[in-house]
Coordinates of C-alpha atoms and ligand atoms in Angstrom, one line a residue:
M270 CA 111.9 108.8 81.9
D271 CA 113.2 105.3 82.3
K272 CA 110.9 103.1 84.4
S273 CA 113.9 101.3 85.8
E274 CA 114.6 104.5 87.8
T275 CA 111.2 104.9 89.4
R276 CA 111.3 104.8 93.2
Y277 CA 108.7 103.1 95.3
I278 CA 107.8 104.3 98.7
F279 CA 105.5 102.2 100.9
V280 CA 103.7 103.6 103.8
T281 CA 102.5 101.1 106.5
G282 CA 100.8 101.7 109.8
G283 CA 101.2 100.0 113.2
V284 CA 99.8 99.9 116.7
V285 CA 96.3 101.3 116.0
S286 CA 94.3 102.6 113.0
S287 CA 93.3 106.2 112.4
L288 CA 96.8 107.5 112.8
G289 CA 96.6 109.4 109.5
K290 CA 98.6 107.3 107.1
G291 CA 96.8 109.0 104.3
I292 CA 98.0 112.4 105.6
I293 CA 101.6 111.3 105.9
S294 CA 101.5 109.7 102.4
S295 CA 99.9 112.9 101.0
S296 CA 102.5 115.0 102.8
I297 CA 105.4 113.0 101.3
A298 CA 103.8 113.3 97.8
M299 CA 103.3 117.0 98.2
L300 CA 106.9 117.6 99.3
L301 CA 108.4 115.6 96.5
L302 CA 106.1 117.3 94.0
A303 CA 107.2 120.7 95.4
R304 CA 110.7 119.7 94.7
G305 CA 109.8 119.2 91.0
Y306 CA 109.6 115.4 90.9
K307 CA 106.9 113.5 89.1
V308 CA 104.9 111.6 91.7
T309 CA 101.8 109.5 91.9
I310 CA 100.2 108.1 95.0
Q311 CA 98.0 105.0 95.5
K312 CA 96.1 103.1 98.2
F313 CA 95.9 99.4 98.6
D314 CA 93.1 98.3 100.9
P315 CA 92.9 94.8 102.4
Y316 CA 89.1 94.3 102.4
I317 CA 87.1 92.0 100.1
N318 CA 84.7 94.6 98.7
V319 CA 85.8 95.2 95.1
D320 CA 85.6 98.9 95.8
P321 CA 84.3 101.0 98.7
G322 CA 81.2 102.1 96.7
T323 CA 79.1 99.5 98.4
L324 CA 80.2 100.5 101.9
N325 CA 78.0 102.9 103.8
P326 CA 79.5 105.9 105.6
Y327 CA 79.2 104.2 109.0
E328 CA 81.7 101.6 107.8
H329 CA 84.2 103.6 105.9
G330 CA 83.4 107.4 105.9
E331 CA 82.8 109.2 102.6
C332 CA 83.1 107.4 99.3
Y333 CA 85.3 109.5 97.0
V334 CA 85.0 109.4 93.2
T335 CA 87.8 109.7 90.7
V336 CA 87.5 111.4 87.3
D337 CA 87.4 108.1 85.6
G338 CA 84.4 107.0 87.7
H339 CA 86.0 104.8 90.3
E340 CA 84.4 104.8 93.7
A341 CA 87.4 105.2 95.9
D342 CA 88.7 105.2 99.5
L343 CA 88.5 108.7 101.0
D344 CA 92.3 108.9 101.3
L345 CA 92.3 109.5 97.6
G346 CA 90.5 112.7 98.4
H347 CA 93.4 113.7 100.7
Y348 CA 95.9 112.8 97.9
E349 CA 94.1 115.0 95.5
R350 CA 93.6 117.9 97.9
F351 CA 97.3 117.9 98.9
T352 CA 98.8 117.3 95.5
N353 CA 96.4 118.4 92.7
I354 CA 97.1 114.9 91.2
K355 CA 94.0 113.6 89.5
T356 CA 93.8 110.0 90.7
T357 CA 92.1 107.1 88.8
R358 CA 91.0 103.6 89.2
A359 CA 94.6 102.5 89.1
N360 CA 95.3 104.5 92.3
N361 CA 93.1 102.4 94.5
V362 CA 93.1 98.7 94.7
T363 CA 91.3 96.3 97.2
T364 CA 91.8 92.7 98.0
G365 CA 88.5 92.1 96.3
R366 CA 89.8 93.5 93.0
I367 CA 93.0 91.5 93.4
Y368 CA 91.0 88.2 94.0
Q369 CA 88.5 89.1 91.2
S370 CA 91.4 89.5 88.7
V371 CA 93.1 86.3 89.9
I372 CA 89.9 84.3 89.8
N373 CA 89.1 85.6 86.3
K374 CA 92.5 84.5 85.1
E375 CA 92.0 81.1 86.7
R376 CA 88.7 80.7 84.9
R377 CA 90.3 81.7 81.6
G378 CA 92.9 79.0 82.2
D379 CA 95.8 81.4 82.3
Y380 CA 97.5 79.5 85.1
L381 CA 97.9 76.4 82.9
G382 CA 96.8 73.8 85.3
K383 CA 98.7 75.1 88.3
T384 CA 97.3 75.2 91.8
V385 CA 96.4 78.9 92.4
Q386 CA 97.6 80.1 95.8
I387 CA 97.9 83.2 97.9
V388 CA 101.6 83.0 97.5
P389 CA 102.7 83.4 94.7
H390 CA 99.5 84.2 92.7
I391 CA 97.8 86.8 94.9
T392 CA 101.1 88.4 95.9
D393 CA 102.2 88.5 92.3
E394 CA 98.9 90.2 91.4
I395 CA 99.4 92.7 94.2
K396 CA 103.0 93.4 92.9
R397 CA 101.7 93.8 89.3
N398 CA 99.2 96.3 90.5
V399 CA 101.7 98.2 92.7
M400 CA 103.9 98.6 89.7
L401 CA 101.3 99.4 87.1
L402 CA 101.6 103.1 87.3
G403 CA 105.4 103.0 87.8
N404 CA 105.8 100.9 84.7
T405 CA 104.4 103.6 82.5
G406 CA 107.8 105.3 82.9
T407 CA 106.1 108.6 83.9
Y408 CA 107.0 108.8 87.5
D409 CA 110.1 109.5 89.6
F410 CA 108.2 108.3 92.7
V411 CA 105.2 105.9 93.3
I412 CA 103.9 106.2 96.8
T413 CA 101.8 103.3 98.0
E414 CA 99.8 103.4 101.2
I415 CA 98.9 100.0 102.6
G416 CA 95.6 100.2 104.4
G417 CA 95.0 98.5 107.7
T418 CA 97.4 97.9 110.6
V419 CA 100.5 95.7 110.6
G420 CA 99.6 92.5 112.4
D421 CA 96.1 92.2 110.8
I422 CA 95.7 88.8 109.1
E423 CA 94.3 90.4 106.0
S424 CA 97.4 92.6 105.5
L425 CA 99.8 89.7 105.2
P426 CA 99.7 89.2 101.4
Y427 CA 100.4 92.9 101.0
L428 CA 103.3 92.8 103.3
E429 CA 104.7 89.8 101.5
A430 CA 104.5 91.7 98.3
V431 CA 106.3 94.7 99.9
R432 CA 109.0 92.4 101.2
Q433 CA 109.6 90.9 97.8
L434 CA 109.6 94.3 96.1
K435 CA 112.1 95.6 98.7
W436 CA 114.4 92.7 97.9
E437 CA 114.0 93.1 94.1
L438 CA 114.2 96.9 93.9
G439 CA 117.0 97.5 96.5
T440 CA 117.5 101.2 97.2
R441 CA 114.7 102.1 94.8
C442 CA 112.3 100.9 97.4
L443 CA 111.7 102.4 100.8
C444 CA 109.3 101.6 103.7
V445 CA 107.9 104.4 105.9
H446 CA 106.2 103.0 109.0
L447 CA 103.8 105.1 110.9
T448 CA 103.3 104.1 114.6
Y449 CA 101.8 105.6 117.7
V450 CA 103.6 106.8 120.9
P451 CA 100.9 107.0 123.6
Y452 CA 101.2 109.3 126.6
I453 CA 100.2 107.5 129.8
R454 CA 98.8 110.2 132.0
A455 CA 99.0 108.2 135.3
A456 CA 102.8 107.7 134.7
A457 CA 103.2 111.1 133.1
E458 CA 105.3 109.3 130.4
L459 CA 105.4 108.7 126.7
K460 CA 105.7 105.0 125.8
T461 CA 107.7 103.6 122.9
K462 CA 107.1 99.9 123.5
P463 CA 104.1 99.7 121.1
T464 CA 106.3 101.1 118.4
Q465 CA 109.0 98.6 119.1
H466 CA 106.5 95.8 119.0
S467 CA 105.0 97.0 115.8
V468 CA 108.4 97.2 114.1
K469 CA 109.1 93.7 115.3
Q470 CA 106.0 92.5 113.6
L471 CA 107.2 94.0 110.4
Q472 CA 110.6 92.4 110.9
Q473 CA 108.9 89.1 111.5
V474 CA 107.4 89.2 108.0
G475 CA 110.8 90.2 106.6
I476 CA 110.4 93.9 106.3
Q477 CA 112.9 96.3 107.9
P478 CA 111.3 99.8 107.8
D479 CA 113.7 102.5 106.6
V480 CA 111.9 105.5 108.2
L481 CA 109.7 105.7 111.3
V482 CA 107.1 108.4 111.8
L483 CA 105.8 108.5 115.4
R484 CA 102.3 109.9 115.9
T485 CA 102.0 111.5 119.2
E486 CA 100.1 114.0 121.2
R487 CA 103.2 115.3 123.0
D488 CA 106.7 116.1 121.9
V489 CA 108.8 113.0 121.7
P490 CA 112.3 114.2 122.9
A491 CA 115.4 113.5 120.8
P492 CA 116.9 110.9 123.2
M493 CA 113.6 109.0 123.1
R494 CA 113.7 109.1 119.3
R495 CA 117.3 107.9 119.4
K496 CA 116.2 105.0 121.6
V497 CA 113.5 104.0 119.1
A498 CA 116.1 104.1 116.3
Q499 CA 118.4 101.9 118.3
F500 CA 115.8 99.3 119.1
C501 CA 114.3 99.3 115.7
N502 CA 117.4 99.1 113.5
V503 CA 116.6 102.5 111.9
S504 CA 119.2 105.2 111.5
P505 CA 118.7 108.0 114.1
D506 CA 118.1 110.7 111.5
A507 CA 115.2 108.6 110.1
V508 CA 112.9 108.7 113.1
F509 CA 110.4 111.6 112.9
Q510 CA 107.5 112.7 115.0
S511 CA 104.1 113.7 113.8
I512 CA 102.7 115.7 116.7
D513 CA 99.0 116.7 116.7
A514 CA 98.6 119.7 114.5
P515 CA 95.9 122.4 114.4
T516 CA 95.3 121.5 110.8
I517 CA 96.2 118.5 108.6
Y518 CA 97.6 121.0 106.1
Q519 CA 100.4 121.8 108.6
V520 CA 101.7 118.2 108.5
P521 CA 103.8 118.5 105.3
L522 CA 105.6 121.5 106.7
M523 CA 106.3 119.7 110.0
M524 CA 107.7 116.8 108.1
H525 CA 109.8 119.0 105.9
E526 CA 111.2 121.0 109.0
Q527 CA 112.4 117.7 110.4
G528 CA 114.0 116.7 107.1
L529 CA 111.7 113.8 106.0
D530 CA 111.9 114.6 102.3
N531 CA 115.7 114.9 102.5
I532 CA 116.0 111.4 104.1
I533 CA 113.6 109.9 101.6
L534 CA 115.8 111.3 98.8
A535 CA 119.0 110.2 100.4
K536 CA 117.8 106.7 101.2
T537 CA 116.5 106.2 97.7
G538 CA 119.8 107.4 96.2
T539 CA 118.2 110.5 94.7
I540 CA 120.4 113.6 94.5
A541 CA 118.5 116.4 96.2
V542 CA 118.5 119.6 94.2
G543 CA 117.4 122.8 96.0
E544 CA 114.5 123.1 98.3
P545 CA 110.8 122.4 97.7
D546 CA 108.8 125.4 96.5
L547 CA 106.2 125.8 99.3
T548 CA 105.3 129.5 98.6
R549 CA 101.6 128.9 97.7
W550 CA 101.1 126.3 100.4
N551 CA 102.6 128.7 103.0
A552 CA 100.4 131.5 101.8
F553 CA 97.3 129.2 102.3
L554 CA 98.5 128.3 105.8
H555 CA 99.1 132.0 106.6
H556 CA 95.5 132.8 105.6
L557 CA 94.2 129.9 107.7
G558 CA 96.1 131.0 110.8
A559 CA 95.4 134.7 110.4
A560 CA 91.6 134.6 109.9
T561 CA 89.7 135.9 112.9
Q562 CA 86.2 136.5 111.5
V563 CA 84.0 133.4 111.2
V564 CA 81.7 132.3 108.4
R565 CA 79.0 129.9 109.7
I566 CA 77.7 127.1 107.5
G567 CA 75.0 124.7 108.4
L568 CA 75.5 121.3 106.8
V569 CA 72.2 119.4 106.6
G570 CA 72.5 115.7 106.4
K571 CA 71.8 112.4 108.1
Y572 CA 75.3 111.4 109.0
V573 CA 75.9 114.3 111.4
E574 CA 77.7 112.2 114.1
L575 CA 80.2 110.7 111.7
Q576 CA 83.5 112.6 111.4
D577 CA 84.4 111.4 107.9
A578 CA 81.0 111.2 106.2
Y579 CA 81.2 114.6 104.5
K580 CA 85.0 114.9 104.4
S581 CA 85.3 116.4 100.9
I582 CA 82.5 119.0 101.6
D583 CA 84.1 119.9 104.9
E584 CA 87.5 120.4 103.3
S585 CA 86.1 122.4 100.3
L586 CA 84.3 124.7 102.7
L587 CA 87.4 125.2 104.8
Q588 CA 89.5 125.9 101.7
A589 CA 87.1 128.4 100.3
A590 CA 86.6 130.2 103.7
T591 CA 90.4 130.4 104.1
Y592 CA 90.8 132.1 100.7
H593 CA 88.1 134.6 101.8
N594 CA 90.1 135.2 105.0
R595 CA 87.5 133.6 107.3
K596 CA 87.5 130.8 109.8
I597 CA 85.0 128.2 108.9
K598 CA 82.4 127.1 111.5
I599 CA 80.5 124.1 110.2
T600 CA 77.4 123.0 112.2
Y601 CA 76.1 119.6 111.4
I602 CA 72.4 119.6 111.4
N603 CA 70.6 116.3 111.6
S604 CA 68.0 116.2 108.8
E605 CA 66.1 113.5 110.6
K606 CA 65.3 115.8 113.4
L607 CA 64.4 118.9 111.5
T608 CA 60.8 120.0 111.6
P609 CA 58.9 123.2 110.7
A610 CA 58.7 123.9 114.4
N611 CA 62.5 123.8 115.1
V612 CA 64.0 124.8 111.7
E613 CA 64.2 128.5 112.6
A614 CA 66.1 127.8 115.8
Q615 CA 68.5 125.5 114.0
L616 CA 69.2 127.6 110.8
A617 CA 68.7 131.2 111.8
G618 CA 72.3 131.7 112.9
Q619 CA 73.8 130.3 109.7
D620 CA 75.4 132.5 107.0
G621 CA 74.8 129.7 104.5
V622 CA 73.5 126.2 104.3
V623 CA 74.7 123.1 102.4
V624 CA 72.2 120.3 101.8
A625 CA 74.2 117.1 101.6
P626 CA 74.3 114.2 99.2
G627 CA 72.9 110.9 100.2
F628 CA 70.9 107.8 99.4
G629 CA 67.4 106.5 100.5
P630 CA 64.5 108.2 102.1
R631 CA 65.9 108.6 105.6
G632 CA 66.1 112.3 106.6
T633 CA 64.8 113.7 103.3
E634 CA 61.7 115.3 104.8
G635 CA 64.0 117.3 107.0
K636 CA 66.0 118.4 104.0
F637 CA 62.8 119.7 102.4
V638 CA 62.0 121.6 105.7
A639 CA 65.5 123.2 105.6
L640 CA 65.3 124.1 102.0
R641 CA 61.9 125.8 102.4
Y642 CA 63.2 127.9 105.2
C643 CA 66.3 128.8 103.2
R644 CA 64.3 129.7 100.1
E645 CA 61.8 131.8 102.0
H646 CA 64.5 133.6 104.0
D647 CA 66.9 134.0 101.1
V648 CA 69.8 132.1 102.9
P649 CA 72.6 131.3 100.5
T650 CA 72.1 127.6 99.9
F651 CA 74.1 124.9 98.1
G652 CA 72.4 121.6 97.3
I653 CA 74.7 118.8 96.3
C654 CA 73.5 115.7 94.4
L655 CA 70.6 114.4 96.6
G656 CA 70.7 118.0 98.1
M657 CA 70.0 119.3 94.6
Q658 CA 67.2 116.8 94.0
C659 CA 65.6 117.8 97.3
M660 CA 65.8 121.4 96.2
V661 CA 63.8 120.5 93.1
I662 CA 61.3 118.5 95.1
E663 CA 60.7 121.2 97.7
F664 CA 60.2 123.8 94.9
A665 CA 57.7 121.5 93.1
R666 CA 55.7 120.9 96.3
N667 CA 55.6 124.4 97.7
V668 CA 55.9 126.7 94.7
L669 CA 54.5 124.6 91.8
G670 CA 51.8 123.2 94.0
L671 CA 52.6 119.6 93.2
A672 CA 51.9 118.4 96.8
D673 CA 53.2 114.8 96.5
A674 CA 56.2 115.6 94.3
N675 CA 59.1 113.4 95.0
S676 CA 61.9 111.3 93.7
T677 CA 61.0 107.8 92.8
E678 CA 64.0 106.8 95.0
I679 CA 62.1 108.1 98.0
D680 CA 58.5 107.3 97.0
P681 CA 58.2 105.0 94.0
S682 CA 54.5 105.6 93.7
T683 CA 54.5 109.4 93.6
T684 CA 52.3 111.0 90.9
H685 CA 54.8 113.8 90.4
N686 CA 58.2 112.1 89.8
V687 CA 60.2 115.3 89.4
I688 CA 63.3 113.3 90.1
D689 CA 63.3 109.9 88.4
L690 CA 65.5 106.9 87.7
M691 CA 67.7 107.5 84.6
E692 CA 66.8 105.5 81.6
E693 CA 70.1 103.6 81.6
Q694 CA 69.6 102.7 85.2
K695 CA 66.3 100.9 84.8
S696 CA 67.9 97.6 83.8
V697 CA 70.6 97.7 86.4
T698 CA 70.5 94.9 89.0
N699 CA 74.0 94.9 90.5
L700 CA 74.6 97.7 92.9
G701 CA 78.4 97.8 92.8
G702 CA 80.0 100.3 90.4
T703 CA 76.9 100.8 88.3
M704 CA 75.8 104.4 89.1
R705 CA 76.5 107.3 86.7
L706 CA 80.0 107.8 87.9
G707 CA 83.0 110.1 87.2
A708 CA 83.5 113.2 85.2
Y709 CA 81.0 114.4 82.6
D710 CA 80.9 117.6 80.6
C711 CA 78.4 120.3 81.6
R712 CA 77.5 123.4 79.6
L713 CA 76.4 126.4 81.7
R714 CA 73.9 129.1 80.8
E715 CA 75.5 132.5 80.1
G716 CA 74.7 135.0 82.8
S717 CA 73.9 132.4 85.5
I718 CA 75.3 132.5 89.0
V719 CA 77.3 129.4 88.3
A720 CA 78.7 130.6 84.9
K721 CA 79.9 133.8 86.7
A722 CA 81.4 131.8 89.5
Y723 CA 83.3 129.5 87.2
G724 CA 84.2 132.3 84.8
R725 CA 83.5 130.0 81.8
L726 CA 80.6 128.0 80.2
D727 CA 82.1 124.6 79.8
V728 CA 83.0 122.6 82.9
E729 CA 83.6 119.0 83.7
E730 CA 82.5 117.6 87.1
R731 CA 82.3 114.2 88.9
H732 CA 79.1 112.3 89.4
R733 CA 77.7 109.6 91.6
H734 CA 74.0 109.0 91.2
R735 CA 71.2 107.0 89.6
Y736 CA 68.4 109.5 89.6
E737 CA 68.0 112.7 87.6
F738 CA 65.8 115.8 87.1
N739 CA 62.7 114.7 85.1
E740 CA 62.8 116.5 81.7
A741 CA 59.0 116.5 81.5
Y742 CA 58.8 119.1 84.2
R743 CA 61.6 121.4 83.0
E744 CA 59.3 124.0 81.4
Q745 CA 57.2 124.3 84.5
F746 CA 60.3 124.9 86.7
E747 CA 61.8 127.4 84.3
Q748 CA 58.6 129.4 84.2
A749 CA 58.3 129.6 88.0
G750 CA 61.9 130.8 88.4
M751 CA 63.9 127.6 89.0
H752 CA 66.3 127.6 86.1
C753 CA 68.1 124.6 84.7
V754 CA 71.4 126.5 84.1
G755 CA 73.7 123.5 83.5
E756 CA 73.1 120.5 81.3
N757 CA 75.1 117.7 79.8
P758 CA 75.8 118.8 76.2
L759 CA 75.2 115.3 74.8
T760 CA 72.4 113.8 76.8
H761 CA 70.8 117.1 78.0
L762 CA 70.5 115.7 81.5
V763 CA 70.0 118.6 83.9
E764 CA 73.2 119.2 86.0
V765 CA 72.6 122.5 87.7
V766 CA 69.5 124.4 88.9
E767 CA 69.4 127.8 90.4
L768 CA 66.6 130.0 91.7
E769 CA 66.2 133.5 90.3
G770 CA 65.8 136.5 92.5
K771 CA 67.8 134.9 95.4
R772 CA 71.2 135.7 96.7
W773 CA 72.6 132.2 96.0
F774 CA 70.4 129.2 95.7
V775 CA 72.2 126.6 93.6
G776 CA 71.9 122.9 93.3
T777 CA 74.3 120.7 91.4
Q778 CA 73.6 117.1 90.4
Y779 CA 77.4 116.6 90.4
H780 CA 79.9 116.7 93.3
P781 CA 82.1 119.8 93.1
E782 CA 83.6 118.9 96.5
Y783 CA 85.6 116.1 94.9
S784 CA 87.7 118.5 92.9
S785 CA 88.4 121.3 95.4
T786 CA 92.1 121.3 96.5
V787 CA 94.3 123.4 98.8
L788 CA 95.9 125.2 95.9
N789 CA 92.8 125.2 93.6
P790 CA 89.7 125.8 95.7
H791 CA 86.5 125.1 93.8
P792 CA 84.9 128.1 92.2
L793 CA 81.4 127.2 93.4
F794 CA 82.5 126.8 97.0
M795 CA 84.4 130.1 96.6
D796 CA 81.3 131.9 95.3
F797 CA 79.0 130.2 97.8
I798 CA 81.2 131.4 100.7
R799 CA 81.4 134.9 99.2
A800 CA 77.6 135.0 99.1
A801 CA 77.4 133.7 102.7
I802 CA 79.8 136.4 103.9
E803 CA 78.1 139.1 102.0
T804 CA 74.7 138.1 103.5
T805 CA 76.1 138.4 107.1
D806 CA 77.9 141.6 106.3
S807 CA 74.7 143.1 105.0
H808 CA 72.9 141.9 108.2
D809 CA 75.6 143.5 110.3
N810 CA 75.3 146.7 108.5
D811 CA 71.5 146.7 109.0
N812 CA 72.1 146.2 112.7
N813 CA 74.6 149.0 112.8
T814 CA 72.2 151.3 111.1
T815 CA 69.5 150.4 113.7
N816 CA 71.9 150.9 116.5
D817 CA 72.9 154.3 115.3
Ligands
LIG1029 N1 70.4 109.0 95.8 C1 70.5 109.9 94.8 C2 70.8 109.3 93.4 O1 71.2 108.1 93.4 C3 71.6 111.0 95.0 C4 73.0 110.4 95.1 C5 74.0 111.3 95.8 O2 73.6 112.2 96.5 N2 75.3 111.0 95.6 O3 70.5 109.8 92.4

């Protein structure tokens, strides 16, 4: 298609953060895709980190990884889960990346003696990046979520770039502004003033939003929405509400029912043809709502109190459970507090256990305790990245008898370094963007649990790690029953281990959770949940027999 027809939709946020701009952006993308348009979706973040890879989960939740090895904002995970679009480095840009690029150009002399300034050089670089994907001529719509909240100092260059683009692109450009309508309990009233102020702030920097989405805990009545439209210079049919939903996957439907996709098409001069095909999405939601029986999964990790630290794992578990007609009940188990004395009490009620990824020694001893319990009690267990490495270490210690076995990340002086730094990592000094990142091929062993789960032998999965299974110990593990059933076909790095004679005891060096989506749940999560359900069902049957 002609790039001069590509439409640009910007999604900004006002009043407070955490309103779910990522979910609204994803919902718009999903609805346009379901209407048959070609869509991509990107996030621009106003912080100075070049990418979020160097941020810890306390700062910014989970770090997501794209196929091309970019450490990305977790909203890209939402984008992929809602749309099945495989995002890349081009879909996530930070202020740090913008400045890095401008400063590199300045050092090369590209600015020919000019004074380099925020306006126009930084704003031009933002605009160039915003249009990078659109200029390929591939997309009908490019959706750009602007991180942060309108009114923040650091958002200003982005808003100036949006202002210029709106002016230059005319009706091919649209701004959706997401705000908050609080309910004041003492007055028993919803309040629209923060929304009015937030729109004024946008207007002050020269942007007139075209569409408003009001986040709210209670129904915002039509007259109140009309009032907002009137005070904010927005047409009455372009004010929507996004009321708290039982699941984020309901949001696209709520938006569609109110006509958000129609308004976006109308306002960008796109002729709407037919209705979006939401058949499969609706089927998923139907399963989600209809499930009554529960599958209980214990997630062992050190960031238990953080809502977003294991976002992709949470969503992958929910998706898989839904397709098995179960409600998911995830219990976060703090690995720092797990001991041989309390492990039974904490894990006994779980149908399956996931041992989480992570960095550094904190909480790893508790992961070993959990893994020993799960191995000895044949609990379906899924170790992911550090979780897989811990599986290997626990097995080395308690089955192979290598008492001080460890990863050199956790104990650099261990005599049994069953997990060790990858050769190519030994010379790395910079921490940002230097791990083994992104999608790599993996060849699975015929007849293994994982090969059966995938239904094929060649897979490609995303990575984010520096350490690996130490090849020198492979034979010892194989002989004792921990099989290396997945490896990189070129480098022979071990990618998957599984334990023979167990229901489901699998560790992956890669992160399957990054590629599980609503419409394509990941085969390993599907098979893990199946095994967890079968385990409980067999327990229930045992109980029934005893009762009889
Ligand atoms: N810290 C481990 C490594 O770097 C595991 C990383 C992870 O769990 N993502 O190899």
